[in-house]
Amino acid sequence: MVISKKENDYHIEQPVQTKAERTSVESMFNEIKNIKKKDTFSENEISQAEVIPNPPLIEVIIEQKDTSSLHFKVGKQNSFNNQYYIKIDGSDTLFLAENGVFSALDKSLFSLREKTLLQIEKEKITSLECMKDNNTLWKVDHDNEWKL
């Protein structure tokens, strides 16, 4: 899945093009930002090929405004403590990350797409009316203050 930011909105670019739900995307970004390493391993201690399959379970590429990028791969789950192996591009070190890393990243298209039925800008609302059987149940108007 590819997500981009245009002005103040997030958009899913692949596998389909649709607007993304801001709170869901920002929540995922916060989870990525808060991933904690639990242990580190050099290439001498553990083979990357053994714990980071090809293709990896999840691959993340974050492109930033300054044109730098961060690229990491999530590998197998450690059977001892259920933590996941992480390989950051450009580093010879393997990391074990808390077991929540997989659920933080393993998001479906449905969980990230915009699901709001009505796109309403509350600053532009001048009145609200609720009707049933052609009868007004209630109506609220807004001049300088809301009135029922």
CSV table of C-alpha atoms in Angstrom, one decimal:
chain,number,residue,atom,x,y,z
A,1,MET,CA,0.0,0.0,0.0
A,2,VAL,CA,1.3,3.5,-0.8
A,3,ILE,CA,0.1,6.5,1.2
A,4,SER,CA,1.0,10.1,0.4
A,5,LYS,CA,0.2,13.4,1.9
A,6,LYS,CA,-1.1,16.3,-0.2
A,7,GLU,CA,-1.5,19.6,1.6
A,8,ASN,CA,-3.4,18.5,4.8
A,9,ASP,CA,-4.9,15.3,3.5
A,10,TYR,CA,-3.6,11.7,3.2
A,11,HIS,CA,-4.3,9.7,0.1
A,12,ILE,CA,-3.9,6.0,-0.6
A,13,GLU,CA,-2.2,5.8,-4.0
A,14,GLN,CA,-1.9,2.0,-4.4
A,15,PRO,CA,-3.5,-0.5,-4.7
A,16,VAL,CA,-6.4,1.9,-5.4
A,17,GLN,CA,-6.6,5.7,-5.3
A,18,THR,CA,-8.8,7.0,-2.5
A,19,LYS,CA,-8.7,9.4,0.4
A,20,ALA,CA,-7.2,8.0,3.6
A,21,GLU,CA,-8.7,8.6,7.0
A,22,ARG,CA,-6.4,11.1,8.8
A,23,THR,CA,-6.8,9.7,12.3
A,24,SER,CA,-6.0,6.1,11.2
A,25,VAL,CA,-2.9,7.2,9.2
A,26,GLU,CA,-1.6,9.4,11.9
A,27,SER,CA,-2.2,6.7,14.5
A,28,MET,CA,-0.1,4.3,12.4
A,29,PHE,CA,2.6,6.9,12.0
A,30,ASN,CA,2.7,7.4,15.8
A,31,GLU,CA,3.0,3.6,16.3
A,32,ILE,CA,5.9,3.5,13.8
A,33,LYS,CA,7.6,6.4,15.6
A,34,ASN,CA,7.2,4.7,18.9
A,35,ILE,CA,8.6,1.3,17.9
A,36,LYS,CA,11.1,0.3,20.7
A,37,LYS,CA,14.1,-2.0,20.1
A,38,LYS,CA,14.4,-4.7,22.6
A,39,ASP,CA,17.7,-6.3,21.5
A,40,THR,CA,20.4,-5.9,18.9
A,41,PHE,CA,22.4,-8.5,16.9
A,42,SER,CA,25.4,-8.2,14.7
A,43,GLU,CA,25.7,-10.2,11.4
A,44,ASN,CA,28.2,-12.5,13.3
A,45,GLU,CA,25.5,-13.4,15.9
A,46,ILE,CA,22.6,-14.2,13.6
A,47,SER,CA,22.2,-14.5,9.9
A,48,GLN,CA,19.9,-11.9,8.3
A,49,ALA,CA,18.8,-14.5,5.7
A,50,GLU,CA,17.5,-16.7,8.6
A,51,VAL,CA,15.2,-14.1,10.1
A,52,ILE,CA,14.4,-11.6,7.3
A,53,PRO,CA,12.7,-13.6,4.6
A,54,ASN,CA,12.6,-12.5,0.9
A,55,PRO,CA,10.1,-10.9,0.6
A,56,PRO,CA,9.9,-9.7,4.2
A,57,LEU,CA,6.6,-9.9,6.2
A,58,ILE,CA,6.3,-6.2,5.9
A,59,GLU,CA,8.5,-3.6,4.2
A,60,VAL,CA,8.2,0.1,5.1
A,61,ILE,CA,9.6,3.0,3.1
A,62,ILE,CA,9.1,6.5,4.6
A,63,GLU,CA,10.0,9.4,2.3
A,64,GLN,CA,10.5,12.7,4.0
A,65,LYS,CA,10.3,16.4,2.9
A,66,ASP,CA,14.1,16.8,2.8
A,67,THR,CA,14.2,13.9,0.3
A,68,SER,CA,15.8,11.5,2.8
A,69,SER,CA,14.1,8.2,3.3
A,70,LEU,CA,13.9,5.5,5.9
A,71,HIS,CA,13.6,1.9,4.8
A,72,PHE,CA,13.1,-1.1,7.0
A,73,LYS,CA,11.9,-4.7,6.8
A,74,VAL,CA,10.0,-6.7,9.4
A,75,GLY,CA,11.1,-10.3,9.5
A,76,LYS,CA,10.2,-13.4,11.4
A,77,GLN,CA,8.8,-13.5,14.9
A,78,ASN,CA,11.2,-14.8,17.6
A,79,SER,CA,9.7,-17.9,19.1
A,80,PHE,CA,11.2,-17.2,22.5
A,81,ASN,CA,9.4,-13.9,23.3
A,82,ASN,CA,7.3,-13.2,20.2
A,83,GLN,CA,9.2,-10.1,19.2
A,84,TYR,CA,10.0,-9.4,15.6
A,85,TYR,CA,13.3,-9.0,13.8
A,86,ILE,CA,13.8,-5.7,12.1
A,87,LYS,CA,16.4,-4.8,9.5
A,88,ILE,CA,17.0,-1.1,8.8
A,89,ASP,CA,18.6,-0.4,5.4
A,90,GLY,CA,22.1,0.9,5.7
A,91,SER,CA,22.8,-0.9,9.0
A,92,ASP,CA,24.5,-4.2,9.5
A,93,THR,CA,22.6,-4.6,12.8
A,94,LEU,CA,19.5,-6.6,13.3
A,95,PHE,CA,17.0,-5.5,15.9
A,96,LEU,CA,14.3,-7.2,17.9
A,97,ALA,CA,11.3,-5.0,18.3
A,98,GLU,CA,8.3,-5.3,20.6
A,99,ASN,CA,5.7,-7.7,19.4
A,100,GLY,CA,3.2,-4.9,18.7
A,101,VAL,CA,5.3,-3.8,15.7
A,102,PHE,CA,3.5,-6.2,13.4
A,103,SER,CA,0.0,-5.1,14.3
A,104,ALA,CA,1.0,-1.5,14.1
A,105,LEU,CA,2.1,-2.0,10.5
A,106,ASP,CA,-0.2,-4.8,9.2
A,107,LYS,CA,-3.1,-2.5,8.2
A,108,SER,CA,-5.7,-3.3,5.7
A,109,LEU,CA,-6.9,-0.9,3.0
A,110,PHE,CA,-10.3,-0.8,4.7
A,111,SER,CA,-8.8,0.2,8.1
A,112,LEU,CA,-6.9,3.2,6.5
A,113,ARG,CA,-9.4,4.5,3.9
A,114,GLU,CA,-11.7,7.4,4.6
A,115,LYS,CA,-15.0,6.0,5.9
A,116,THR,CA,-16.8,9.2,6.7
A,117,LEU,CA,-20.3,9.2,5.1
A,118,LEU,CA,-20.7,13.0,4.9
A,119,GLN,CA,-17.8,15.5,4.5
A,120,ILE,CA,-19.2,18.5,6.5
A,121,GLU,CA,-17.2,21.5,7.5
A,122,LYS,CA,-18.9,22.6,10.8
A,123,GLU,CA,-17.7,26.2,10.4
A,124,LYS,CA,-20.0,26.5,7.3
A,125,ILE,CA,-23.2,25.1,8.8
A,126,THR,CA,-26.0,27.6,9.2
A,127,SER,CA,-28.8,25.3,10.4
A,128,LEU,CA,-29.6,21.7,11.2
A,129,GLU,CA,-33.0,20.2,10.8
A,130,CYS,CA,-34.3,16.7,11.5
A,131,MET,CA,-37.6,15.5,9.9
A,132,LYS,CA,-39.7,12.4,10.1
A,133,ASP,CA,-42.8,11.8,8.0
A,134,ASN,CA,-42.6,15.3,6.6
A,135,ASN,CA,-42.7,16.8,10.1
A,136,THR,CA,-39.9,18.7,11.7
A,137,LEU,CA,-38.7,17.0,14.8
A,138,TRP,CA,-36.2,19.7,15.6
A,139,LYS,CA,-34.3,22.5,13.9
A,140,VAL,CA,-31.3,24.4,15.1
A,141,ASP,CA,-30.3,27.8,13.5
A,142,HIS,CA,-27.0,29.6,13.8
A,143,ASP,CA,-26.8,33.4,13.5
A,144,ASN,CA,-24.3,34.4,16.1
A,145,GLU,CA,-25.2,31.6,18.4
A,146,TRP,CA,-27.0,28.3,18.1
A,147,LYS,CA,-30.8,28.4,18.9
A,148,LEU,CA,-33.2,25.5,19.2
